[in-house]
Amino acid sequence: MSPPRKGTNEAQRDGANVSVSSDIPGLVAKLARSYESTVVGTGGDEGTRGDGLQLSVLLLLLCPPPAPGLEDPPFPHPGESTQPPPRTCPWRCSCPRADTVDCAGLDLRLFPDNITRAARYLNLQNNQLQQLPYNALSRLGRLHTLDLHGNLLNSEGLPDEAFESLTQLQHIYVAHNKLSVAPQFLPPTLRVADLAANQLVEIFPLTFGEKPALRSVYLHNNQLSNAGLPPDAFRGSEAMAILSLSSNRLSYLPPSLPASLERLHLQLRVLLLPRNQLRALEPEPLAGLAQLRELSLAHNGLRLGDIGPGTWHELPALQVLDLSHNALSFVPPDLPEALEELHLQGNRIGHVGPEAFLSTPRLRTLFLRDNRLHLTSISAEAFVGLRHLRVVDTAGNPEHVLVRIPPSAPRQPRAARSRRPGPPGSSTDDPASL
């Protein structure tokens, strides 16, 4: 008698040499045919339904589990998003980096919303802003650069308290606005401050004072008088190298200038009252400026007698001196030995003597255009010893000027001819070129 056949489940359990996974399709098909014939033959009674239930359970047991990674993703909970949050950027502005917000030239009348607290560079120049809200500005404690150039800001619209929160600010640009007084406080981390082309009549001790990293201050084209500059305006800012005070209403050099200054622009153009013109240049205000390399005193009423004896001795490092458009009748004596560029155009100089440049052996460029020089107004010995001389500009004088260059010079400098007057002014007349 032959042994009984094993059932399907038994065969699966005994399958030491049987591949269950390879037999699954055949088993499923066989069970399906058996189930179909049973249902058709019996009309679907209760026993048949039991067989169908067994078939369903068997199919579930035989089906392999889903491969890892193919499961359906979990459904997000209400309020959640599967996408990363968008970068915060004000409307119409651009944010090329996570720390940069550029809202320049959009004619904005209100301070933009939605500025990220991570902003380090905020550009708001050339808009129509009249005020900066304290709450909006004070929250931007990571700012390094704030550009407000070319708006309509007045002093009431620029809250002093807001700058106390900007503890990392290094560059501030508020030129071409309507400020009448400077902020009373700017952060001690400041390096560059541009408040040019406003209506400033007053600055305060902590506007620019106590700033150990401050390098450049631009205050040209304002209405500052000496009364509006406190004596300690720059105290504690010993790293300052550039100070531009051109086109203000100062009548004498400010006291207590930082000894670290390298460039000082004082083109004091007084347009309203002649008595406010700079009428005296004494050595005391220049004392201690041993590092000063560039000094501009153009567009004043300076005469030769207004320059006190020993004035230039205080400036041993001076390389560029602009005395253009004054009332000088002769070349000032005892100019600094380090001088390389001298602007004397637009004066009343009618003669250059043999000793005019004895103290300036390093002179390279000399501007004498638009004076009162004639053919033989310059002495033949005037340039003796000037081995580095390259340019002598004498255009715009009444006559062609004969310039005699000593043979010791390495090459012949250019002596501009005076057939046609050249343009007035010099390359350093405009303080905005700094």
mmCIF file with all atom_site columns, C-alpha atoms in Angstrom, residues 194-294:
data_model
loop_
_atom_site.group_PDB
_atom_site.id
_atom_site.type_symbol
_atom_site.label_atom_id
_atom_site.label_alt_id
_atom_site.label_comp_id
_atom_site.label_asym_id
_atom_site.label_entity_id
_atom_site.label_seq_id
_atom_site.pdbx_PDB_ins_code
_atom_site.Cartn_x
_atom_site.Cartn_y
_atom_site.Cartn_z
_atom_site.occupancy
_atom_site.B_iso_or_equiv
_atom_site.pdbx_formal_charge
_atom_site.auth_seq_id
_atom_site.auth_comp_id
_atom_site.auth_asym_id
_atom_site.auth_atom_id
_atom_site.pdbx_PDB_model_num
ATOM 1   C CA . ASP A 1 194 ? 29.926 107.737 5.128  1.00 0.00 ? 194 ASP A CA 1
ATOM 2   C CA . LEU A 1 195 ? 27.594 110.621 6.038  1.00 0.00 ? 195 LEU A CA 1
ATOM 3   C CA . ALA A 1 196 ? 28.549 112.877 3.126  1.00 0.00 ? 196 ALA A CA 1
ATOM 4   C CA . ALA A 1 197 ? 26.114 115.082 1.211  1.00 0.00 ? 197 ALA A CA 1
ATOM 5   C CA . ASN A 1 198 ? 23.613 115.617 4.015  1.00 0.00 ? 198 ASN A CA 1
ATOM 6   C CA . GLN A 1 199 ? 22.732 118.791 5.927  1.00 0.00 ? 199 GLN A CA 1
ATOM 7   C CA . LEU A 1 200 ? 24.772 118.043 9.038  1.00 0.00 ? 200 LEU A CA 1
ATOM 8   C CA . VAL A 1 201 ? 25.456 120.906 11.423 1.00 0.00 ? 201 VAL A CA 1
ATOM 9   C CA . GLU A 1 202 ? 26.511 118.815 14.421 1.00 0.00 ? 202 GLU A CA 1
ATOM 10  C CA . ILE A 1 203 ? 28.191 115.569 15.365 1.00 0.00 ? 203 ILE A CA 1
ATOM 11  C CA . PHE A 1 204 ? 28.631 114.138 18.874 1.00 0.00 ? 204 PHE A CA 1
ATOM 12  C CA . PRO A 1 205 ? 31.516 112.639 20.865 1.00 0.00 ? 205 PRO A CA 1
ATOM 13  C CA . LEU A 1 206 ? 30.304 109.056 20.416 1.00 0.00 ? 206 LEU A CA 1
ATOM 14  C CA . THR A 1 207 ? 29.341 109.430 16.780 1.00 0.00 ? 207 THR A CA 1
ATOM 15  C CA . PHE A 1 208 ? 32.910 108.692 15.736 1.00 0.00 ? 208 PHE A CA 1
ATOM 16  C CA . GLY A 1 209 ? 34.743 108.648 19.064 1.00 0.00 ? 209 GLY A CA 1
ATOM 17  C CA . GLU A 1 210 ? 35.785 105.471 20.903 1.00 0.00 ? 210 GLU A CA 1
ATOM 18  C CA . LYS A 1 211 ? 35.930 103.403 17.705 1.00 0.00 ? 211 LYS A CA 1
ATOM 19  C CA . PRO A 1 212 ? 39.265 101.533 17.827 1.00 0.00 ? 212 PRO A CA 1
ATOM 20  C CA . ALA A 1 213 ? 38.720 99.929  14.390 1.00 0.00 ? 213 ALA A CA 1
ATOM 21  C CA . LEU A 1 214 ? 37.473 103.063 12.596 1.00 0.00 ? 214 LEU A CA 1
ATOM 22  C CA . ARG A 1 215 ? 39.498 103.742 9.437  1.00 0.00 ? 215 ARG A CA 1
ATOM 23  C CA . SER A 1 216 ? 37.537 106.122 7.194  1.00 0.00 ? 216 SER A CA 1
ATOM 24  C CA . VAL A 1 217 ? 35.067 108.956 7.861  1.00 0.00 ? 217 VAL A CA 1
ATOM 25  C CA . TYR A 1 218 ? 33.426 110.903 5.040  1.00 0.00 ? 218 TYR A CA 1
ATOM 26  C CA . LEU A 1 219 ? 31.681 114.144 6.040  1.00 0.00 ? 219 LEU A CA 1
ATOM 27  C CA . HIS A 1 220 ? 32.150 116.269 2.921  1.00 0.00 ? 220 HIS A CA 1
ATOM 28  C CA . ASN A 1 221 ? 29.352 118.357 1.430  1.00 0.00 ? 221 ASN A CA 1
ATOM 29  C CA . ASN A 1 222 ? 27.599 119.181 4.698  1.00 0.00 ? 222 ASN A CA 1
ATOM 30  C CA . GLN A 1 223 ? 27.085 122.369 6.722  1.00 0.00 ? 223 GLN A CA 1
ATOM 31  C CA . LEU A 1 224 ? 29.468 121.689 9.581  1.00 0.00 ? 224 LEU A CA 1
ATOM 32  C CA . SER A 1 225 ? 31.048 124.641 11.337 1.00 0.00 ? 225 SER A CA 1
ATOM 33  C CA . ASN A 1 226 ? 33.745 124.447 13.979 1.00 0.00 ? 226 ASN A CA 1
ATOM 34  C CA . ALA A 1 227 ? 31.045 124.823 16.631 1.00 0.00 ? 227 ALA A CA 1
ATOM 35  C CA . GLY A 1 228 ? 29.447 121.590 15.397 1.00 0.00 ? 228 GLY A CA 1
ATOM 36  C CA . LEU A 1 229 ? 32.615 119.546 15.908 1.00 0.00 ? 229 LEU A CA 1
ATOM 37  C CA . PRO A 1 230 ? 33.306 118.692 19.573 1.00 0.00 ? 230 PRO A CA 1
ATOM 38  C CA . PRO A 1 231 ? 36.964 118.766 20.675 1.00 0.00 ? 231 PRO A CA 1
ATOM 39  C CA . ASP A 1 232 ? 36.841 115.030 21.395 1.00 0.00 ? 232 ASP A CA 1
ATOM 40  C CA . ALA A 1 233 ? 35.052 114.106 18.176 1.00 0.00 ? 233 ALA A CA 1
ATOM 41  C CA . PHE A 1 234 ? 37.657 111.477 17.283 1.00 0.00 ? 234 PHE A CA 1
ATOM 42  C CA . ARG A 1 235 ? 39.052 110.572 20.689 1.00 0.00 ? 235 ARG A CA 1
ATOM 43  C CA . GLY A 1 236 ? 39.662 106.849 21.060 1.00 0.00 ? 236 GLY A CA 1
ATOM 44  C CA . SER A 1 237 ? 39.665 106.287 17.286 1.00 0.00 ? 237 SER A CA 1
ATOM 45  C CA . GLU A 1 238 ? 43.402 106.028 16.864 1.00 0.00 ? 238 GLU A CA 1
ATOM 46  C CA . ALA A 1 239 ? 43.324 103.849 13.740 1.00 0.00 ? 239 ALA A CA 1
ATOM 47  C CA . MET A 1 240 ? 41.570 106.434 11.571 1.00 0.00 ? 240 MET A CA 1
ATOM 48  C CA . ALA A 1 241 ? 43.416 106.993 8.288  1.00 0.00 ? 241 ALA A CA 1
ATOM 49  C CA . ILE A 1 242 ? 41.005 109.003 6.094  1.00 0.00 ? 242 ILE A CA 1
ATOM 50  C CA . LEU A 1 243 ? 38.941 112.044 7.093  1.00 0.00 ? 243 LEU A CA 1
ATOM 51  C CA . SER A 1 244 ? 37.051 114.038 4.478  1.00 0.00 ? 244 SER A CA 1
ATOM 52  C CA . LEU A 1 245 ? 35.611 117.387 5.614  1.00 0.00 ? 245 LEU A CA 1
ATOM 53  C CA . SER A 1 246 ? 35.532 119.125 2.243  1.00 0.00 ? 246 SER A CA 1
ATOM 54  C CA . SER A 1 247 ? 32.794 121.597 1.353  1.00 0.00 ? 247 SER A CA 1
ATOM 55  C CA . ASN A 1 248 ? 31.705 122.516 4.868  1.00 0.00 ? 248 ASN A CA 1
ATOM 56  C CA . ARG A 1 249 ? 31.733 125.803 6.799  1.00 0.00 ? 249 ARG A CA 1
ATOM 57  C CA . LEU A 1 250 ? 34.851 125.334 8.880  1.00 0.00 ? 250 LEU A CA 1
ATOM 58  C CA . SER A 1 251 ? 37.003 128.401 9.430  1.00 0.00 ? 251 SER A CA 1
ATOM 59  C CA . TYR A 1 252 ? 40.030 126.657 10.960 1.00 0.00 ? 252 TYR A CA 1
ATOM 60  C CA . LEU A 1 253 ? 41.451 123.175 11.252 1.00 0.00 ? 253 LEU A CA 1
ATOM 61  C CA . PRO A 1 254 ? 39.614 121.007 13.791 1.00 0.00 ? 254 PRO A CA 1
ATOM 62  C CA . PRO A 1 255 ? 41.600 120.343 16.978 1.00 0.00 ? 255 PRO A CA 1
ATOM 63  C CA . SER A 1 256 ? 42.647 116.933 18.264 1.00 0.00 ? 256 SER A CA 1
ATOM 64  C CA . LEU A 1 257 ? 42.817 115.179 14.912 1.00 0.00 ? 257 LEU A CA 1
ATOM 65  C CA . PRO A 1 258 ? 43.868 111.503 15.134 1.00 0.00 ? 258 PRO A CA 1
ATOM 66  C CA . ALA A 1 259 ? 47.618 111.047 14.819 1.00 0.00 ? 259 ALA A CA 1
ATOM 67  C CA . SER A 1 260 ? 47.029 108.057 12.532 1.00 0.00 ? 260 SER A CA 1
ATOM 68  C CA . LEU A 1 261 ? 45.552 110.174 9.720  1.00 0.00 ? 261 LEU A CA 1
ATOM 69  C CA . GLU A 1 262 ? 47.030 109.571 6.294  1.00 0.00 ? 262 GLU A CA 1
ATOM 70  C CA . ARG A 1 263 ? 44.565 111.555 4.167  1.00 0.00 ? 263 ARG A CA 1
ATOM 71  C CA . LEU A 1 264 ? 42.871 114.779 5.234  1.00 0.00 ? 264 LEU A CA 1
ATOM 72  C CA . HIS A 1 265 ? 40.577 116.626 2.875  1.00 0.00 ? 265 HIS A CA 1
ATOM 73  C CA . LEU A 1 266 ? 39.612 120.141 3.939  1.00 0.00 ? 266 LEU A CA 1
ATOM 74  C CA . GLN A 1 267 ? 38.388 121.805 0.794  1.00 0.00 ? 267 GLN A CA 1
ATOM 75  C CA . LEU A 1 268 ? 36.447 124.372 2.768  1.00 0.00 ? 268 LEU A CA 1
ATOM 76  C CA . ARG A 1 269 ? 34.336 125.911 0.037  1.00 0.00 ? 269 ARG A CA 1
ATOM 77  C CA . VAL A 1 270 ? 32.383 128.722 1.658  1.00 0.00 ? 270 VAL A CA 1
ATOM 78  C CA . LEU A 1 271 ? 29.664 129.689 -0.753 1.00 0.00 ? 271 LEU A CA 1
ATOM 79  C CA . LEU A 1 272 ? 27.654 132.072 1.392  1.00 0.00 ? 272 LEU A CA 1
ATOM 80  C CA . LEU A 1 273 ? 29.795 134.151 3.763  1.00 0.00 ? 273 LEU A CA 1
ATOM 81  C CA . PRO A 1 274 ? 33.369 135.120 2.832  1.00 0.00 ? 274 PRO A CA 1
ATOM 82  C CA . ARG A 1 275 ? 34.329 135.665 6.486  1.00 0.00 ? 275 ARG A CA 1
ATOM 83  C CA . ASN A 1 276 ? 34.006 131.910 7.016  1.00 0.00 ? 276 ASN A CA 1
ATOM 84  C CA . GLN A 1 277 ? 36.780 131.092 4.577  1.00 0.00 ? 277 GLN A CA 1
ATOM 85  C CA . LEU A 1 278 ? 39.952 129.517 5.894  1.00 0.00 ? 278 LEU A CA 1
ATOM 86  C CA . ARG A 1 279 ? 42.215 132.505 6.486  1.00 0.00 ? 279 ARG A CA 1
ATOM 87  C CA . ALA A 1 280 ? 45.032 131.000 8.527  1.00 0.00 ? 280 ALA A CA 1
ATOM 88  C CA . LEU A 1 281 ? 47.001 127.779 8.558  1.00 0.00 ? 281 LEU A CA 1
ATOM 89  C CA . GLU A 1 282 ? 49.056 127.379 11.726 1.00 0.00 ? 282 GLU A CA 1
ATOM 90  C CA . PRO A 1 283 ? 51.266 124.467 12.804 1.00 0.00 ? 283 PRO A CA 1
ATOM 91  C CA . GLU A 1 284 ? 49.420 123.720 16.077 1.00 0.00 ? 284 GLU A CA 1
ATOM 92  C CA . PRO A 1 285 ? 46.386 121.903 14.589 1.00 0.00 ? 285 PRO A CA 1
ATOM 93  C CA . LEU A 1 286 ? 48.720 119.795 12.457 1.00 0.00 ? 286 LEU A CA 1
ATOM 94  C CA . ALA A 1 287 ? 50.989 118.804 15.331 1.00 0.00 ? 287 ALA A CA 1
ATOM 95  C CA . GLY A 1 288 ? 51.073 115.062 15.810 1.00 0.00 ? 288 GLY A CA 1
ATOM 96  C CA . LEU A 1 289 ? 49.941 114.205 12.262 1.00 0.00 ? 289 LEU A CA 1
ATOM 97  C CA . ALA A 1 290 ? 53.257 112.587 11.450 1.00 0.00 ? 290 ALA A CA 1
ATOM 98  C CA . GLN A 1 291 ? 51.601 109.927 9.293  1.00 0.00 ? 291 GLN A CA 1
ATOM 99  C CA . LEU A 1 292 ? 49.538 112.299 7.152  1.00 0.00 ? 292 LEU A CA 1
ATOM 100 C CA . ARG A 1 293 ? 50.205 111.528 3.488  1.00 0.00 ? 293 ARG A CA 1
ATOM 101 C CA . GLU A 1 294 ? 47.626 113.645 1.669  1.00 0.00 ? 294 GLU A CA 1
#
